[in-house]
Short mmCIF file of C-alpha atoms and ligand atoms in Angstrom, two decimals:
data_model
loop_
_atom_site.label_atom_id
_atom_site.label_comp_id
_atom_site.label_asym_id
_atom_site.label_seq_id
_atom_site.Cartn_x
_atom_site.Cartn_y
_atom_site.Cartn_z
CA UNK A 1 91.68 126.20 109.09
CA UNK A 2 91.53 122.04 109.69
CA UNK A 3 93.53 119.58 108.06
CA UNK A 4 92.23 117.33 105.55
CA UNK A 5 94.43 114.47 105.31
CA UNK A 6 93.85 111.28 103.23
CA UNK A 7 91.13 109.69 104.17
CA UNK A 8 92.71 105.84 103.65
CA UNK A 9 94.87 106.56 105.58
CA UNK A 10 93.66 109.13 107.72
CA UNK A 11 90.36 106.35 108.29
CA UNK A 12 92.31 102.70 108.84
CA UNK A 13 92.81 101.81 111.84
CA UNK A 14 96.99 101.06 112.68
CA UNK A 15 97.79 97.23 111.72
CA UNK A 16 96.54 94.05 113.57
CA UNK A 17 100.89 92.96 113.26
CA UNK A 18 101.64 95.59 115.42
CA UNK A 19 98.84 96.41 117.50
CA UNK A 20 98.72 91.82 119.13
CA UNK A 21 102.80 92.49 118.90
CA UNK A 22 101.80 95.96 121.63
CA UNK A 23 99.39 93.42 123.11
CA UNK A 24 101.24 90.33 124.09
CA UNK A 25 104.84 92.49 125.21
CA UNK A 26 102.04 94.44 127.86
CA UNK A 27 100.82 91.39 129.19
CA UNK A 28 103.50 89.48 129.19
CA UNK A 29 102.61 86.76 125.71
CA UNK A 30 103.81 84.39 123.46
CA UNK A 31 103.77 86.53 120.68
CA UNK A 32 102.18 83.55 117.73
CA UNK A 33 100.50 86.70 116.33
CA UNK A 34 102.50 89.14 114.04
CA UNK A 35 104.35 86.72 111.71
CA UNK A 36 108.51 86.64 111.72
CA UNK A 37 110.79 84.03 112.93
CA UNK A 38 112.59 83.45 116.08
CA UNK A 39 115.12 82.63 114.62
CA UNK A 40 117.38 84.80 112.48
CA UNK A 41 118.35 82.64 109.28
CA UNK A 42 122.01 81.87 108.83
CA UNK A 43 124.86 83.62 109.89
CA UNK A 44 126.86 83.04 106.64
CA UNK A 45 124.33 85.82 105.34
CA UNK A 46 124.48 88.38 108.15
CA UNK A 47 128.85 88.10 107.90
CA UNK A 48 128.60 88.43 103.99
CA UNK A 49 125.73 92.35 104.33
CA UNK A 50 128.01 93.03 107.47
CA UNK A 51 131.23 93.12 105.91
CA UNK A 52 129.44 95.36 103.50
CA UNK A 53 128.28 97.37 105.62
CA UNK A 54 132.16 98.40 106.57
CA UNK A 55 134.06 97.66 104.01
CA UNK A 56 131.36 99.19 101.51
CA UNK A 57 129.65 100.76 99.37
CA UNK A 58 127.20 102.01 101.16
CA UNK A 59 126.04 104.76 98.55
CA UNK A 60 123.52 104.53 96.37
CA UNK A 61 123.42 101.65 94.54
CA UNK A 62 121.75 101.26 91.50
CA UNK A 63 118.18 102.46 91.14
CA UNK A 64 116.53 98.53 89.95
CA UNK A 65 118.80 97.03 92.66
CA UNK A 66 123.44 96.19 92.35
CA UNK A 67 124.17 93.10 89.89
CA UNK A 68 124.99 90.29 91.55
CA UNK A 69 120.84 90.79 93.32
CA UNK A 70 119.58 91.06 90.03
CA UNK A 71 121.77 88.47 88.49
CA UNK A 72 120.61 85.46 91.66
CA UNK A 73 116.99 86.90 91.85
CA UNK A 74 117.29 85.57 88.52
CA UNK A 75 118.93 82.42 88.36
CA UNK A 76 116.15 81.83 91.08
CA UNK A 77 113.21 81.14 88.80
CA UNK A 78 116.21 79.64 86.29
CA UNK A 79 116.85 77.03 88.75
CA UNK A 80 113.39 75.86 90.32
CA UNK A 81 110.69 77.88 87.74
CA UNK A 82 112.63 77.25 84.13
CA UNK A 83 111.99 80.89 84.36
CA UNK A 84 113.87 83.89 81.31
CA UNK A 85 114.51 86.94 83.06
CA UNK A 86 116.89 89.22 81.72
CA UNK A 87 118.69 90.80 84.76
CA UNK A 88 118.58 94.32 83.29
CA UNK A 89 114.77 93.84 81.99
CA UNK A 90 113.07 92.08 84.43
CA UNK A 91 113.64 92.49 87.56
CA UNK A 92 113.63 95.77 90.05
CA UNK A 93 114.63 94.92 93.97
CA UNK A 94 112.02 97.25 96.47
CA UNK A 95 112.52 97.74 99.98
CA UNK A 96 110.13 94.48 101.59
CA UNK A 97 107.54 92.33 99.37
CA UNK A 98 105.02 95.17 100.70
CA UNK A 99 107.72 97.99 98.76
CA UNK A 100 106.88 95.43 95.94
CA UNK A 101 103.06 95.18 95.90
CA UNK A 102 102.35 99.37 96.42
CA UNK A 103 105.25 99.23 93.05
CA UNK A 104 103.51 97.38 91.66
CA UNK A 105 99.62 98.46 92.13
CA UNK A 106 100.78 102.41 91.74
CA UNK A 107 101.78 101.55 87.83
CA UNK A 108 100.27 99.54 87.09
CA UNK A 109 96.20 100.57 88.22
CA UNK A 110 95.81 104.27 87.91
CA UNK A 111 92.69 106.02 89.52
CA UNK A 112 89.64 104.40 88.00
CA UNK A 113 90.48 101.45 87.44
CA UNK A 114 89.57 98.52 89.06
CA UNK A 115 91.49 96.23 91.72
CA UNK A 116 89.70 92.59 92.78
CA UNK A 117 90.68 90.75 95.88
CA UNK A 118 90.80 87.57 96.93
CA UNK A 119 90.26 87.52 100.71
CA UNK A 120 91.37 86.83 102.97
CA UNK A 121 93.65 89.13 101.71
CA UNK A 122 96.82 89.92 103.13
CA UNK A 123 96.02 93.92 104.64
CA UNK A 124 97.94 96.08 102.91
CA UNK A 125 97.00 95.59 99.71
CA UNK A 126 92.83 97.81 99.75
CA UNK A 127 94.48 100.85 100.80
CA UNK A 128 97.39 101.37 98.22
CA UNK A 129 94.77 100.45 95.92
CA UNK A 130 92.45 102.97 97.56
CA UNK A 131 95.29 105.68 97.79
CA UNK A 132 95.51 105.63 94.12
CA UNK A 133 91.70 105.91 93.81
CA UNK A 134 91.26 102.39 92.85
CA UNK A 135 87.81 100.54 93.60
CA UNK A 136 88.79 97.55 95.46
CA UNK A 137 85.72 94.23 94.02
CA UNK A 138 86.72 91.24 96.51
CA UNK A 139 86.46 87.86 96.24
CA UNK A 140 85.40 84.93 98.84
CA UNK A 141 86.44 81.93 99.62
CA UNK A 142 84.64 80.27 102.25
CA UNK A 143 85.85 77.54 104.96
CA UNK A 144 87.99 75.28 105.41
CA UNK A 145 88.15 74.35 102.39
CA UNK A 146 88.60 77.97 100.27
CA UNK A 147 88.76 76.66 97.44
CA UNK A 148 88.62 78.89 94.76
CA UNK A 149 86.25 79.42 92.32
CA UNK A 150 87.06 80.30 87.94
CA UNK A 151 83.55 81.32 88.36
CA UNK A 152 83.95 83.40 90.92
CA UNK A 153 86.54 85.79 89.98
CA UNK A 154 85.30 85.58 86.16
CA UNK A 155 82.76 87.34 87.82
CA UNK A 156 84.32 89.47 90.27
CA UNK A 157 86.65 91.24 87.41
CA UNK A 158 85.10 93.51 84.72
CA UNK A 159 86.30 95.90 81.82
CA UNK A 160 87.85 98.46 84.60
CA UNK A 161 89.48 95.54 86.19
CA UNK A 162 93.23 96.67 86.16
CA UNK A 163 95.38 93.55 88.60
CA UNK A 164 94.57 91.58 90.02
CA UNK A 165 95.08 90.06 94.12
CA UNK A 166 96.77 86.57 94.41
CA UNK A 167 98.58 85.37 96.88
CA UNK A 168 99.79 81.57 97.45
CA UNK A 169 100.71 79.91 99.84
CA UNK A 170 98.07 82.81 101.13
CA UNK A 171 98.95 84.43 104.68
CA UNK A 172 96.53 84.11 106.28
CA UNK A 173 95.45 81.27 105.20
CA UNK A 174 97.82 78.49 104.57
CA UNK A 175 95.94 77.96 101.33
CA UNK A 176 98.37 77.39 98.08
CA UNK A 177 96.92 76.50 94.69
CA UNK A 178 96.45 73.75 92.71
CA UNK A 179 97.46 74.12 89.15
CA UNK A 180 94.82 73.31 88.09
CA UNK A 181 92.46 77.13 90.53
CA UNK A 182 95.38 78.53 88.29
CA UNK A 183 94.34 77.22 85.12
CA UNK A 184 91.13 78.99 86.53
CA UNK A 185 92.40 82.19 87.12
CA UNK A 186 94.39 82.30 84.52
CA UNK A 187 91.26 81.69 81.81
CA UNK A 188 89.40 84.70 83.79
CA UNK A 189 93.04 86.94 83.40
CA UNK A 190 93.76 86.28 79.52
CA UNK A 191 90.00 86.56 78.66
CA UNK A 192 90.57 90.92 80.40
CA UNK A 193 92.32 93.85 80.34
CA UNK A 194 94.10 92.91 84.05
CA UNK A 195 97.14 91.68 84.84
CA UNK A 196 97.97 88.95 88.16
CA UNK A 197 99.66 89.69 90.79
CA UNK A 198 101.00 87.26 92.77
CA UNK A 199 102.76 87.86 95.80
CA UNK A 200 104.43 85.27 96.24
CA UNK A 201 106.36 85.78 99.46
CA UNK A 202 106.38 82.16 100.53
CA UNK A 203 107.27 79.96 97.64
CA UNK A 204 109.51 78.37 99.58
CA UNK A 205 107.30 77.98 102.50
CA UNK A 206 104.75 74.52 100.83
CA UNK A 207 104.16 70.60 103.09
CA UNK A 208 103.46 68.07 102.51
CA UNK A 209 105.04 67.19 99.23
CA UNK A 210 103.30 70.10 96.99
CA UNK A 211 105.06 72.17 94.30
CA UNK A 212 104.39 75.50 94.49
CA UNK A 213 103.49 77.23 90.62
CA UNK A 214 103.48 80.50 89.54
CA UNK A 215 101.10 81.48 87.53
CA UNK A 216 104.10 83.18 85.11
CA UNK A 217 104.56 79.73 84.31
CA UNK A 218 101.06 79.04 82.74
CA UNK A 219 100.59 79.53 79.05
CA UNK A 220 99.72 81.85 77.64
CA UNK A 221 100.63 84.63 81.85
CA UNK A 222 104.58 85.54 81.04
CA UNK A 223 103.25 88.28 79.73
CA UNK A 224 100.40 89.17 82.07
CA UNK A 225 102.54 88.63 85.37
CA UNK A 226 104.23 89.79 87.91
CA UNK A 227 105.35 87.86 91.31
CA UNK A 228 107.03 89.42 94.35
CA UNK A 229 109.03 88.07 95.97
CA UNK A 230 110.71 87.97 99.91
CA UNK A 231 114.27 87.59 101.06
CA UNK A 232 112.23 87.79 104.79
CA UNK A 233 110.20 84.95 104.81
CA UNK A 234 113.22 83.07 102.60
CA UNK A 235 116.00 83.65 104.73
CA UNK A 236 114.67 84.16 108.28
CA UNK A 237 115.60 87.46 107.54
CA UNK A 238 112.40 89.80 107.97
CA UNK A 239 113.59 92.86 109.27
CA UNK A 240 115.63 93.12 106.41
CA UNK A 241 112.61 94.38 104.03
CA UNK A 242 114.72 93.08 100.48
CA UNK A 243 112.09 92.12 97.97
CA UNK A 244 111.76 92.35 94.47
CA UNK A 245 109.44 91.96 91.72
CA UNK A 246 110.06 90.04 88.20
CA UNK A 247 107.77 89.66 84.68
CA UNK A 248 107.61 91.20 81.55
CA UNK A 249 109.96 94.12 81.08
CA UNK A 250 107.01 96.33 79.49
CA UNK A 251 104.93 96.47 83.08
CA UNK A 252 108.68 95.96 84.78
CA UNK A 253 109.69 99.60 83.56
CA UNK A 254 107.02 100.40 84.63
CA UNK A 255 107.05 99.79 88.61
CA UNK A 256 110.05 100.16 88.10
CA UNK A 257 109.43 104.12 87.60
CA UNK A 258 106.97 104.12 90.06
CA UNK A 259 108.95 102.55 92.81
CA UNK A 260 111.93 105.36 91.60
CA UNK A 261 109.02 107.13 93.95
CA UNK A 262 108.47 105.55 96.86
CA UNK A 263 112.41 104.64 98.00
CA UNK A 264 114.33 104.82 95.15
CA UNK A 265 116.03 102.13 95.72
CA UNK A 266 117.33 99.64 99.62
CA UNK A 267 120.80 98.81 100.70
CA UNK A 268 123.52 97.86 99.18
CA UNK A 269 125.30 96.07 102.23
CA UNK A 270 121.64 93.92 102.89
CA UNK A 271 121.05 93.45 99.13
CA UNK A 272 124.53 91.83 98.53
CA UNK A 273 123.42 89.27 101.50
CA UNK A 274 120.75 88.08 100.00
CA UNK A 275 122.82 87.64 96.51
CA UNK A 276 124.52 85.35 98.24
CA UNK A 277 122.09 83.98 100.07
CA UNK A 278 120.64 83.15 97.08
CA UNK A 279 123.47 81.38 95.88
CA UNK A 280 124.18 78.94 98.77
CA UNK A 281 121.57 79.46 100.66
CA UNK A 282 118.41 77.93 99.34
CA UNK A 283 119.22 73.84 101.34
CA UNK A 284 118.40 77.03 105.30
CA UNK A 285 114.98 77.49 103.45
CA UNK A 286 113.85 74.31 102.36
CA UNK A 287 115.19 72.53 105.81
CA UNK A 288 112.85 75.19 107.10
CA UNK A 289 109.69 74.30 104.99
CA UNK A 290 110.33 70.92 107.04
CA UNK A 291 111.21 72.67 110.40
CA UNK A 292 107.70 75.11 109.80
CA UNK A 293 105.91 71.57 108.45
CA UNK A 294 105.91 70.13 111.44
CA UNK A 295 105.16 73.48 114.30
CA UNK A 296 102.56 72.47 111.86
CA UNK A 297 101.78 69.30 113.09
CA UNK A 298 103.03 70.04 116.64
CA UNK A 299 100.29 73.25 116.46
CA UNK A 300 97.65 71.41 114.72
CA UNK A 301 97.46 68.08 116.91
CA UNK A 302 96.65 70.01 120.35
CA UNK A 303 94.46 72.35 119.37
CA UNK A 304 92.52 70.92 118.26
CA UNK A 305 92.63 68.39 121.77
CA UNK A 306 91.96 71.94 123.24
CA UNK A 307 88.32 72.16 121.12
CA UNK A 308 89.96 74.14 118.16
CA UNK A 309 88.87 73.57 115.23
CA UNK A 310 91.31 73.39 113.06
CA UNK A 311 91.79 73.84 109.89
CA UNK A 312 93.82 72.88 106.76
CA UNK A 313 97.08 74.49 105.56
CA UNK A 314 99.35 73.79 102.92
CA UNK A 315 102.16 76.40 103.14
CA UNK A 316 103.28 79.99 104.24
CA UNK A 317 104.28 80.32 108.53
CA UNK A 318 99.91 80.21 109.23
CA UNK A 319 97.27 77.99 110.76
CA UNK A 320 93.73 78.64 111.32
CA UNK A 321 91.36 77.37 113.67
CA UNK A 322 87.37 78.42 114.28
CA UNK A 323 86.48 79.10 118.15
CA UNK A 324 83.24 78.56 117.65
CA UNK A 325 83.97 74.93 120.12
CA UNK A 326 85.67 77.17 122.58
CA UNK A 327 83.63 80.66 123.17
CA UNK A 328 80.85 82.93 121.29
CA UNK A 329 82.89 86.16 121.46
CA UNK A 330 84.07 87.33 119.09
CA UNK A 331 87.30 86.44 117.15
CA UNK A 332 88.88 89.86 118.71
CA UNK A 333 87.63 89.73 121.62
CA UNK A 334 89.54 85.90 122.01
CA UNK A 335 92.65 86.96 119.97
CA UNK A 336 92.67 89.86 123.66
CA UNK A 337 91.75 87.52 125.67
CA UNK A 338 94.03 85.00 125.34
CA UNK A 339 97.04 87.60 125.87
CA UNK A 340 95.70 89.15 128.52
CA UNK A 341 95.09 85.78 130.45
CA UNK A 342 96.66 82.72 128.42
CA UNK A 343 100.36 84.99 126.99
CA UNK A 344 99.45 83.65 123.94
CA UNK A 345 98.77 86.17 121.79
CA UNK A 346 97.18 85.08 117.44
CA UNK A 347 95.65 87.72 114.61
CA UNK A 348 91.73 87.44 114.74
CA UNK A 349 90.43 86.16 110.82
CA UNK A 350 88.44 89.23 109.92
CA UNK A 351 91.01 91.75 109.72
CA UNK A 352 91.84 90.62 106.80
CA UNK A 353 87.94 90.72 104.77
CA UNK A 354 86.33 94.16 103.62
CA UNK A 355 83.03 92.85 105.20
CA UNK A 356 80.10 89.79 105.58
CA UNK A 357 83.46 88.14 107.21
CA UNK A 358 83.78 84.72 110.08
CA UNK A 359 84.16 86.27 112.32
CA UNK A 360 84.61 82.35 114.75
CA UNK A 361 88.53 82.26 113.34
CA UNK A 362 91.98 82.74 114.39
CA UNK A 363 95.39 82.67 113.09
CA UNK A 364 98.23 81.91 114.96
CA UNK A 365 101.82 82.01 113.49
CA UNK A 366 103.90 78.83 113.81
CA UNK A 367 107.53 80.00 112.34
CA UNK A 368 109.10 79.34 116.34
CA UNK A 369 111.01 77.32 117.37
CA UNK A 370 110.27 74.67 118.49
CA UNK A 371 110.48 74.84 122.67
CA UNK A 372 108.64 77.86 122.58
CA UNK A 373 105.65 76.11 121.22
CA UNK A 374 105.97 74.13 123.24
CA UNK A 375 105.13 76.08 125.96
CA UNK A 376 102.89 79.14 124.49
CA UNK A 377 100.69 75.42 124.28
CA UNK A 378 101.58 74.60 127.49
CA UNK A 379 100.37 77.95 128.43
CA UNK A 380 96.48 77.49 126.51
CA UNK A 381 96.85 74.18 127.26
CA UNK A 382 96.98 74.98 131.46
CA UNK A 383 94.18 78.09 130.84
CA UNK A 384 91.69 76.25 128.22
CA UNK A 385 91.73 72.96 131.76
CA UNK A 386 91.21 75.53 133.51
CA UNK A 387 87.62 76.70 131.54
CA UNK A 388 86.92 73.60 130.39
CA UNK A 389 86.74 72.32 134.48
CA UNK A 390 84.27 75.23 135.28
CA UNK A 391 82.27 74.46 132.12
CA UNK A 392 82.11 70.75 132.52
CA UNK A 393 85.04 70.06 129.18
CA UNK A 394 86.46 70.12 126.64
CA UNK A 395 84.75 70.15 122.87
CA UNK A 396 85.22 67.07 120.18
CA UNK A 397 88.89 67.14 118.91
CA UNK A 398 88.45 68.61 114.50
CA UNK A 399 90.71 68.29 111.98
CA UNK A 400 90.66 69.18 108.44
CA UNK A 401 94.60 69.12 107.30
CA UNK A 402 96.94 65.93 106.19
CA UNK A 403 94.63 62.78 105.47
CA UNK A 404 96.02 63.43 101.56
CA UNK A 405 98.49 65.38 99.91
CA UNK A 406 96.77 66.86 97.76
CA UNK A 407 95.34 69.49 99.83
CA UNK A 408 93.85 68.91 102.93
CA UNK A 409 90.93 66.73 101.64
CA UNK A 410 90.59 64.63 105.38
CA UNK A 411 87.52 65.49 106.74
CA UNK A 412 86.46 66.00 111.08
CA UNK A 413 88.87 63.93 112.52
N1 PMP B 1 102.66 89.83 101.88
C1 PMP B 1 102.37 89.00 102.25
C2 PMP B 1 101.97 87.99 102.32
C3 PMP B 1 102.49 88.52 103.77
O1 PMP B 1 102.07 87.76 104.28
C4 PMP B 1 103.74 89.32 103.61
C5 PMP B 1 104.80 89.82 105.23
N2 PMP B 1 104.43 89.39 106.07
C6 PMP B 1 104.18 90.39 102.51
C7 PMP B 1 104.38 90.09 101.55
C8 PMP B 1 104.90 91.65 103.44
O2 PMP B 1 106.68 91.09 103.04
P1 PMP B 1 108.25 91.98 103.69
O3 PMP B 1 108.09 91.58 104.93
O4 PMP B 1 109.28 91.36 102.69
O5 PMP B 1 107.82 93.33 103.33
N1 LIG B 2 103.82 89.39 107.38
C1 LIG B 2 103.21 89.29 108.32
C2 LIG B 2 102.28 88.93 109.08
O1 LIG B 2 100.86 88.75 108.53
C3 LIG B 2 103.61 91.08 109.61
C4 LIG B 2 104.17 92.19 108.46
C5 LIG B 2 103.97 93.20 109.06
O2 LIG B 2 103.78 93.73 110.23
N2 LIG B 2 103.45 94.09 108.49
O3 LIG B 2 102.21 88.47 110.10
#
């Protein structure tokens, strides 16, 4: 008898992040694909975790997370957004944002329910929605400004919709939704039977003086929104996989029941490290934002000069750019060629869409040391200058970001 694994996963390819990272290693390419910093977060945080590994605790922590960490997560939400959360009722600590999202979808959406994704969407949402037997509906944003239109969202929401996934700042396009856009989302959610699962893992990585606005802070949203966070992104410790979900007790209770059978809990030493970090190392995060913004600017300017059509970037680790000035091949073929021939690995944007996607956009991760970005840019410059010599010149530079503080409404530079 043949075996019949779950088709949701059996038919899935391996995530693009692993694929491009492996290709980068194979070709000795600089990896601007998978989003991870190449400098670890503060040693003081690692010291606290290392001490706890040696001295304990080393047995199962409480299912919802160590008290110290739940307290620190609530204090952070109060400090930055004025949110009043009770550590015993409104928080679950998870194994990264990934598990927080999975537990939220599993807890809040059942068989036959609908999940609305705003595309481009992070690649873990759809398979988990599929695995719980939910139908996925999508709202597609359009480049270059990727505005979120409440009417388009309303058209995708039905009486069967149980969750709207909202990621801001948004991986891969770096959009940070404005208050006006979020008010539109809040109106749609309030009129529906859905909750919003807000993926805010890049909440502090937001540029040009913009403010991160959690949807849960908008009127009428306190009972309808859960918020996902990740220490990996805040403290440049992506391998630690400590994340959390915060929100109303009624929703957190159900999410905790999903979490208890996914992982039950996560490393106590790392939880204590993150509790320390949230209390003592937020300056690291706030400074990281400044470094990332400078990295974005460096990359944007130099890529534009090479003929990339650089799109706005308001937050996250990622800058996106159009490649039609350089090639007619698909984004994926272009990324593979660049990895092999130029020695720089990127991520094609088409993987973040479910169909009908643009295939002329690529994503650069700029959460890297300055010298690594410089080296990558020099490789790209050598490669494209050599190519341009054989074609008779580079295209004209295009930059959409930076000319207004409001939302990257700048035109062609
Ligand atoms: N959501 C988004 C948008 C992400 O980019 C990532 C990870 N890069 C995650 C969730 C997962 O976070 P974690 O690494 O903490 O699991
Ligand atoms: N979120 C990271 C990115 O977008 C990758 C995370 C992963 O590899 N699963 O690059």
